[in-house]
Each structure stands twice: as structure tokens, then as C-alpha cells.
XYZ file of N, CA and C in Angstrom:
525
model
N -4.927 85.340 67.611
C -6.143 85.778 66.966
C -6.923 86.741 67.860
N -6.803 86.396 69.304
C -7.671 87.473 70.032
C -6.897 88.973 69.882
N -5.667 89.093 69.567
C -5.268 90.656 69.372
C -5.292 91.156 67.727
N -5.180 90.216 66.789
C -6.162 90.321 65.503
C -8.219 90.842 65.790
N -8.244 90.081 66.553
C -9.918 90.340 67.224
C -9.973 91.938 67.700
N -8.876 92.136 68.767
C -9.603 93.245 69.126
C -9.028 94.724 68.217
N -8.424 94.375 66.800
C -7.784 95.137 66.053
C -9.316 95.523 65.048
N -10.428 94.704 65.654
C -11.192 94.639 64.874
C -11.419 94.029 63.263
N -10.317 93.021 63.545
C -10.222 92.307 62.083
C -10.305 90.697 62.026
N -10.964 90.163 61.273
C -11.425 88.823 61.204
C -10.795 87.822 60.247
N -10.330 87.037 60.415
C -9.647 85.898 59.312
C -9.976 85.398 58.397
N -11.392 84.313 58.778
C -12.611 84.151 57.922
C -11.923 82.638 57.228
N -10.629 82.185 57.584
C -10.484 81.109 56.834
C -8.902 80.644 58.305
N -9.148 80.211 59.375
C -8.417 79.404 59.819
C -8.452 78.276 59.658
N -7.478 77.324 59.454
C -7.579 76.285 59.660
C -5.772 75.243 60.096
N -5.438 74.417 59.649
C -4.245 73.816 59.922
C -3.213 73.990 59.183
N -3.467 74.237 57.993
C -2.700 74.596 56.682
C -2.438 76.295 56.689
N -2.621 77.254 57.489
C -2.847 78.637 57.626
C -2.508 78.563 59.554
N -2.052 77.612 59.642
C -1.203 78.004 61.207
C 0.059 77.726 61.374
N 0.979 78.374 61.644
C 2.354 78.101 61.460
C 3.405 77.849 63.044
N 3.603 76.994 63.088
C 4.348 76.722 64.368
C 5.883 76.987 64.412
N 6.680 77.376 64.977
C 7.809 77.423 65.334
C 8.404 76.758 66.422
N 9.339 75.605 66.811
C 9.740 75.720 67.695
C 11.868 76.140 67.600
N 11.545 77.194 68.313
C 13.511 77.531 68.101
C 14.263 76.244 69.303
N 15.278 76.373 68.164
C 16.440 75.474 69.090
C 16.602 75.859 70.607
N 16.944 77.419 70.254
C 17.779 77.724 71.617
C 16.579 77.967 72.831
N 15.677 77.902 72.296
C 14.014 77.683 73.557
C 13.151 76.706 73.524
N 14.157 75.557 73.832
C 12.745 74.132 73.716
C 11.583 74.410 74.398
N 11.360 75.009 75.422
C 9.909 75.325 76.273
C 9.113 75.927 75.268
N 9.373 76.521 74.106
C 8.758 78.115 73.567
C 8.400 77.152 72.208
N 6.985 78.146 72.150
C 6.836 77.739 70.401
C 5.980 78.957 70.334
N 6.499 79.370 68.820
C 5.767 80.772 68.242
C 4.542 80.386 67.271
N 3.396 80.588 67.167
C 2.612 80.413 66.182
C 2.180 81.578 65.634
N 2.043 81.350 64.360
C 1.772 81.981 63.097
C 0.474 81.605 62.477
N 0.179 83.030 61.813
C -1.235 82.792 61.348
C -0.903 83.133 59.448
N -1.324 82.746 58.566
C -0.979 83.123 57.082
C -1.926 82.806 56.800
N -2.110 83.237 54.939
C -2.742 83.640 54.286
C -4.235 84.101 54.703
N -3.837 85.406 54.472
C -4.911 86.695 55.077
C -5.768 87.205 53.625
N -5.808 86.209 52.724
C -6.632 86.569 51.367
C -7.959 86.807 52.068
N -8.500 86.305 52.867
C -10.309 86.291 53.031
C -10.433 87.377 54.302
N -9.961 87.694 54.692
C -10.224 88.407 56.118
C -10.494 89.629 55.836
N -11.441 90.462 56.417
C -11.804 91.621 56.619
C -12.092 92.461 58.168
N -12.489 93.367 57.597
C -12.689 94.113 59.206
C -13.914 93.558 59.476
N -14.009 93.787 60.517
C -15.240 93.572 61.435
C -16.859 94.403 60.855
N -16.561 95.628 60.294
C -17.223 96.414 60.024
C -18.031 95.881 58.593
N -17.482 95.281 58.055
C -17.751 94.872 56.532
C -18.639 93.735 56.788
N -19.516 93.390 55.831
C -20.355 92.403 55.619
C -20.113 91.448 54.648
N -19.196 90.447 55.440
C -18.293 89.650 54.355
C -19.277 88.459 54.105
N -20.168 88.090 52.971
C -20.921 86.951 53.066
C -20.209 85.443 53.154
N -20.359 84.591 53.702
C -19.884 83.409 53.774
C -19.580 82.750 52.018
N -18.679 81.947 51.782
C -18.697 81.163 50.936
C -18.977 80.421 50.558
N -19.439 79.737 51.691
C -20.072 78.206 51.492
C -21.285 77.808 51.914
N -22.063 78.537 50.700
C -23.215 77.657 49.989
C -23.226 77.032 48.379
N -24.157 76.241 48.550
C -24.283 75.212 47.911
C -25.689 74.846 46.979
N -25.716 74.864 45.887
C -27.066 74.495 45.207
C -27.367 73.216 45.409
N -27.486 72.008 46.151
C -27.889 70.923 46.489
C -27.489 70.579 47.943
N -28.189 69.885 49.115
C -27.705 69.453 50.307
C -26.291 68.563 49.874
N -26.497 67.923 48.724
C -25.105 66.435 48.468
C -23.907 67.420 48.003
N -24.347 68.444 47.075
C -22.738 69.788 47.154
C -22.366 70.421 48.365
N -23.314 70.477 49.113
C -22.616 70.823 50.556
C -21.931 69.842 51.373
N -22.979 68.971 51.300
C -22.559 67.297 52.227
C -21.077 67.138 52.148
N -20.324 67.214 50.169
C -19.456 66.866 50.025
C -18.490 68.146 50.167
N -19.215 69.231 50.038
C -17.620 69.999 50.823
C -17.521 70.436 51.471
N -18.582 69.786 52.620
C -18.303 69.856 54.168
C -17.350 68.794 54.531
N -17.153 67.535 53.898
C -16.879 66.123 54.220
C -15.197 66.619 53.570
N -14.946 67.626 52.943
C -13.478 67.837 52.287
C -12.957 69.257 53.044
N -13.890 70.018 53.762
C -13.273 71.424 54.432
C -14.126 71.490 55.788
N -15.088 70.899 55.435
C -16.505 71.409 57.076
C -16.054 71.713 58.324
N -14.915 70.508 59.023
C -14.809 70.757 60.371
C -13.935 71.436 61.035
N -13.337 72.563 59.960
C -13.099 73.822 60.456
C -13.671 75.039 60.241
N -14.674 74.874 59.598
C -16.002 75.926 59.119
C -17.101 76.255 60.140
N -17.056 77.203 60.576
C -18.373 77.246 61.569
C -19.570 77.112 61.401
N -20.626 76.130 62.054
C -21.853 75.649 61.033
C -22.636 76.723 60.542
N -22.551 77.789 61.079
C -23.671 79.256 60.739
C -23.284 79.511 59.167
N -22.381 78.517 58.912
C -21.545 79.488 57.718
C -22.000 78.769 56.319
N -22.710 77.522 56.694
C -23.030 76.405 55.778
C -23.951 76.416 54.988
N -25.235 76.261 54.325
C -26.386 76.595 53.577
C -26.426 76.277 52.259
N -27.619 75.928 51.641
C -28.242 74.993 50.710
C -29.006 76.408 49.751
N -28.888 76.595 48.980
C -29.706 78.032 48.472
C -30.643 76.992 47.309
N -31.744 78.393 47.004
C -32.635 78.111 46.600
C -32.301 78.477 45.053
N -33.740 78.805 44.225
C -33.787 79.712 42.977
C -34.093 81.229 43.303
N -33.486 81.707 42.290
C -33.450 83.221 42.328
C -34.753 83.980 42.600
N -35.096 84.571 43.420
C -35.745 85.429 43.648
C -37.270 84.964 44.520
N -36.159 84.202 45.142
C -37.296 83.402 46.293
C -36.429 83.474 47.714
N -37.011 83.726 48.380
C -36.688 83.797 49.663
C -35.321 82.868 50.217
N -35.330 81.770 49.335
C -34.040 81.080 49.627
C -32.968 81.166 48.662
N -32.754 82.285 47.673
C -32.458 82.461 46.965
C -30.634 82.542 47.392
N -29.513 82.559 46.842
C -28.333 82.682 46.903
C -27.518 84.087 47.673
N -28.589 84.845 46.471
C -28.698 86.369 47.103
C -28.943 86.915 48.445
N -29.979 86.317 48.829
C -30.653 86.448 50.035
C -30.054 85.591 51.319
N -30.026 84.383 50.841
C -28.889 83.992 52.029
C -27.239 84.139 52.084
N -26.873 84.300 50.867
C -25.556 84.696 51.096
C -25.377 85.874 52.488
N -26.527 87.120 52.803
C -26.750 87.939 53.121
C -27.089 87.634 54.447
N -27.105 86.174 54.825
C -27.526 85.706 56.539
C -26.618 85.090 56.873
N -26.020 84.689 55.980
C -24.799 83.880 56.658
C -23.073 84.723 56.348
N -22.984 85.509 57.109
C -22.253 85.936 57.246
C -20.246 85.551 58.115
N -19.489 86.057 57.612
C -18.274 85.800 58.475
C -18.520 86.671 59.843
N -18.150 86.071 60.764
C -18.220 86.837 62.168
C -17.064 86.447 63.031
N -16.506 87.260 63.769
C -15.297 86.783 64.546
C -15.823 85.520 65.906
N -16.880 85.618 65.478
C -18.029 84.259 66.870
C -17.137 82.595 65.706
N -17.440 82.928 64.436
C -17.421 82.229 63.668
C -15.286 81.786 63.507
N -14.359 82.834 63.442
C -13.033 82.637 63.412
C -13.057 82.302 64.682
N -13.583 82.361 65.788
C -13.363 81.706 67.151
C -13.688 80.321 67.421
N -14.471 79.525 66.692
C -14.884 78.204 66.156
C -13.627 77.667 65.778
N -13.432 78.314 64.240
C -12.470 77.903 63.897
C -11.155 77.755 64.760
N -10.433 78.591 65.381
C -9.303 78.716 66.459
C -9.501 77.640 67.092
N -10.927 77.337 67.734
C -10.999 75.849 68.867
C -10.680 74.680 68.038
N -11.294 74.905 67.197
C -11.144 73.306 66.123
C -9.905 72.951 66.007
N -8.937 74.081 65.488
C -7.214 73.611 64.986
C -6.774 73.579 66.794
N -7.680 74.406 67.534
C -6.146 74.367 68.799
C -6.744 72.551 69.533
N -8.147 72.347 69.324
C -8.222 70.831 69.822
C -7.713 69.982 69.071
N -7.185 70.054 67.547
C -6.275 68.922 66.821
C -5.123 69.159 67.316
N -4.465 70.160 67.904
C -3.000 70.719 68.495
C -2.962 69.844 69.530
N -3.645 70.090 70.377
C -3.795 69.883 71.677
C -4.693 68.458 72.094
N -4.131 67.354 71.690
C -4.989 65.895 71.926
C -5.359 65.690 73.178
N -5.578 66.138 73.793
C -5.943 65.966 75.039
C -4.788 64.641 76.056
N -3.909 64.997 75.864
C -2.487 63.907 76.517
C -1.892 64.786 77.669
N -1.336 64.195 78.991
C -1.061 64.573 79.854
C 0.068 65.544 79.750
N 0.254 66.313 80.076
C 0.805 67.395 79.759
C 1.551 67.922 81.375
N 2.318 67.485 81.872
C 2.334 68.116 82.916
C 3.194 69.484 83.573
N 4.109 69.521 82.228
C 4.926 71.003 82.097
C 3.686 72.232 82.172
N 2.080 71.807 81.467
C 1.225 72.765 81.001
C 0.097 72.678 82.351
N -0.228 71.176 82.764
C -1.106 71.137 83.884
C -0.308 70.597 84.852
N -0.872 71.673 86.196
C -0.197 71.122 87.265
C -1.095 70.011 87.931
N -2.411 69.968 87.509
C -3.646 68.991 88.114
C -4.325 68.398 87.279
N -5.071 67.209 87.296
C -6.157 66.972 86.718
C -7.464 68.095 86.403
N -7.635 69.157 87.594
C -8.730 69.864 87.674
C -7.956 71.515 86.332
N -6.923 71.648 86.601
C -6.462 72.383 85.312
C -6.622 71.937 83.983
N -6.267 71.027 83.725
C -6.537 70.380 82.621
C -7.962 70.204 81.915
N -8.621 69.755 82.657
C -10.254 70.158 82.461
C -10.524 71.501 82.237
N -10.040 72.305 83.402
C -10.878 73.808 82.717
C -10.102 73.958 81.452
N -9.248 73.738 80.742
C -8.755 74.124 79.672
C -9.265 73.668 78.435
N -9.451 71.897 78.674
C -10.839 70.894 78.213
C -11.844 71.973 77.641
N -12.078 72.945 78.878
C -14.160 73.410 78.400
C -13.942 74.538 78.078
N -12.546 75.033 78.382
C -12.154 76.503 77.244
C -12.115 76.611 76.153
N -11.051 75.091 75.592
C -11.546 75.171 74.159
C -12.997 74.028 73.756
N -13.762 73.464 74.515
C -15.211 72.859 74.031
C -15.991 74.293 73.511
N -15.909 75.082 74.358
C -17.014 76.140 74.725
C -16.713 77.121 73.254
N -15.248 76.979 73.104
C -15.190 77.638 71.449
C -15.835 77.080 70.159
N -15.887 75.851 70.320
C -16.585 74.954 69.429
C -18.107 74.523 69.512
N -18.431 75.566 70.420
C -20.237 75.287 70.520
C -20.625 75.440 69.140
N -21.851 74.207 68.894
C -22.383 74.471 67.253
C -23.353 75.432 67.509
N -23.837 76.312 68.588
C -24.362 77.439 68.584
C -23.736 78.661 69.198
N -23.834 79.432 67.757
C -23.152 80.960 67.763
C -23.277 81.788 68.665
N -24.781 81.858 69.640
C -25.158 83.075 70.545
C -24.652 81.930 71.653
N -24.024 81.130 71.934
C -23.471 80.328 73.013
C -22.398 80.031 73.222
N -21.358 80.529 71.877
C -20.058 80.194 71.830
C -19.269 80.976 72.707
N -18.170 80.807 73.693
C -17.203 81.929 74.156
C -16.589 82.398 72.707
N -15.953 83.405 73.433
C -14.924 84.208 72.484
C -13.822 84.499 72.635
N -12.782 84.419 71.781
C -11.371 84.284 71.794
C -11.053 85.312 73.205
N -11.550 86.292 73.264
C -11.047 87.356 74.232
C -11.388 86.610 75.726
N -12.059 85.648 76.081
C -13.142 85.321 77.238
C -11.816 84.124 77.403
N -11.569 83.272 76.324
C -10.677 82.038 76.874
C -9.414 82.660 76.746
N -8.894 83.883 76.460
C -7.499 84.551 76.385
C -7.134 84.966 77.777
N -8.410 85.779 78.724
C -8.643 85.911 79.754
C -8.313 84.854 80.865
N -8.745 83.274 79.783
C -9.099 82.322 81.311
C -7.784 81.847 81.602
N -7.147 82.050 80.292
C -5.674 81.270 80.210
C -4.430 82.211 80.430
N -4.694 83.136 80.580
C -3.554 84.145 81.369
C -3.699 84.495 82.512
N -4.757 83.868 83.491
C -5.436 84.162 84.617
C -4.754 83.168 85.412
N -4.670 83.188 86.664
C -4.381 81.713 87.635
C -5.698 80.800 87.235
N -5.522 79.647 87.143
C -3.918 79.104 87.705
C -3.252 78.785 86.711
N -3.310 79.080 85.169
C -2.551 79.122 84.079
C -1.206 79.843 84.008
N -1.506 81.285 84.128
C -0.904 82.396 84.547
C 0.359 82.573 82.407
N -0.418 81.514 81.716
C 0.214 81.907 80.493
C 0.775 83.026 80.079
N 1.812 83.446 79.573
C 2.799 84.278 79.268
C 2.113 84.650 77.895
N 1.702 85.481 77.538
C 1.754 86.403 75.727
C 2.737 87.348 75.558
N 3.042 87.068 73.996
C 3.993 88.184 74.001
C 3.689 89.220 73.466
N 4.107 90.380 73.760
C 3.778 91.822 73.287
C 3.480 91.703 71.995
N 3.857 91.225 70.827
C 3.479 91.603 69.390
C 3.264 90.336 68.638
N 3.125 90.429 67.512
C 2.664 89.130 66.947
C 4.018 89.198 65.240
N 4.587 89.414 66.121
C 5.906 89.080 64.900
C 6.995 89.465 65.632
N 7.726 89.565 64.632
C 9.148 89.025 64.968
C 10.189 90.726 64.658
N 10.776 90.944 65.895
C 11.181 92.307 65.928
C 12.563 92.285 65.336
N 13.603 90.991 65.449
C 14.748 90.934 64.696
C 15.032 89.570 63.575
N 15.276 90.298 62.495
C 15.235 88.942 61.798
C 16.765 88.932 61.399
């Protein structure tokens, strides 16, 4: 997602069902992940309003309680009647998709990936393991002007003492 990010293009709907894992036979170490259905995503440039608001707190309650905790909270909202300040119109227009917001999302599915279990092919220490802990916490801040960003923990995790491998493209050159 961070080279989707800096393509300047946003997802707007990650979650577990829209991530695709691979692991090949002939590379047990290796797994490829996949990102699908790109129906909601736009560029960066566009002012994609969020989807999810709701004419009652209990219509949100309940499809937060059936989709929420991969939704970034900025994205959530209760609208009013028309032509009042809390109107549908008007907040559809504040709550916007933002790649702050697909970077939420990314932490959420990679902390259900990633249970926090000893791992020691991935950490060589207890103290690795932690910074990786607050790489992906820090994606999941419930505040937006506080969240890292995919590019900031892409950085931390190809850096020592990770030294993670990416691969040049995001598909598959021979099929």
C-alpha cells in the first residue's frame, strides 16, 4: 500500500476479505500479499466523501459493530436534517477518505495478521519485536493528525535492524 500511496492513489476500503496472501511451495520463507477489489479507491487529488454515515447514532452503532474496526474513526458520523449544519450534505463533505485513513486500515488487518506470537525467524530480540509492536500501534492511532503513515513504518521496517526485503513491483512478472 505504501507504493499504491506514493502513486498517489488511495484504497478507501481495506480490510481482510480484500487482502490476499500467497504462500508458494517452492519458498516456504516467502509470502506475497495482494490487495483486491479497487471499486472505492481514488486518487489522492479527488474528494472522495466517506460512506459511512448514518441517520441515527443506533444505525451507526450497528454498522460499526458489523464493519467499524477496520474503518478509520474520522470516517464515522451521525447526520442531521437537510439544510442544517449537520446536514448529510455538509458532513459527507468533512469526512472524507484520506490515505491517513487507508493507513489505519493497513494497521488493523496487519495486527489481526500478526498476533503478536514469538516469531523468531522475524525478531531477533525482544527489543525488535516491540518496535514493530508501536509501528503498527502508531498506525492505528484513533487520532488522524497523530497517526504514522504507511511511508514512515515502510521506512522503519526496511531499516536495521529489520533490514526487510520489498520487492520491486507489486505483481507478478511471469504467469
Amino acid at each position: 500500500m505504501d507504493r499504491v500511496h506514493k502513486g498517489y492513489l488511495q484504497h478507501n476500503d481495506i480490510s481482510p476479505g480484500n487482502v490476499l496472501l500467497h504462500f508458494p511451495e517452492d519458498k516456504v520463507s516467502e509470502v506475497y500479499i495482494g490487495v483486491c477489489d479497487w471499486g472505492l479507491a481514488s486518487r489522492v487529488c479527488e474528494t472522495t466523501p466517506s460512506r459511512y454515515g448514518y441517520p441515527t447514532a443506533e444505525a451507526r452503532t450497528a454498522a460499526f459493530k458489523e464493519r467499524g474496526t477496520f474503518v478509520a474513526p474520522e470516517l464515522w458520523y451521525t447526520y442531521g436534517k437537510p439544510n442544517l449544519e449537520t446536514s448529510y450534505e455538509t458532513l459527507r463533505q468533512r469526512h472524507l477518505y484520506t490515505q491517513v485513513a487507508d493507513a489505519y486500515s493497513v494497521g488493523v488487518v496487519a495486527n489481526k495478521i500478526w498476533d503478536n506470537k514469538d516469531d523468531f525467524d522475524l525478531f531477533k530480540d525482544a527489543a525488535g519485536k516491540a518496535r514493530f509492536a508501536v509501528a503498527l500501534k502508531e498506525l492505528t492511532n484513533p487520532d488522524p493528525k497523530n497517526r504514522s503513515t504507511l511511508q514512515l513504518v515502510h521506512a522503519t521496517l526496511t531499516a536495521p535492524p529489520y533490514n526487510f526485503q520489498i520487492s520491486e513491483c507489486c505483481y507478478r512478472k511471469h504467469i
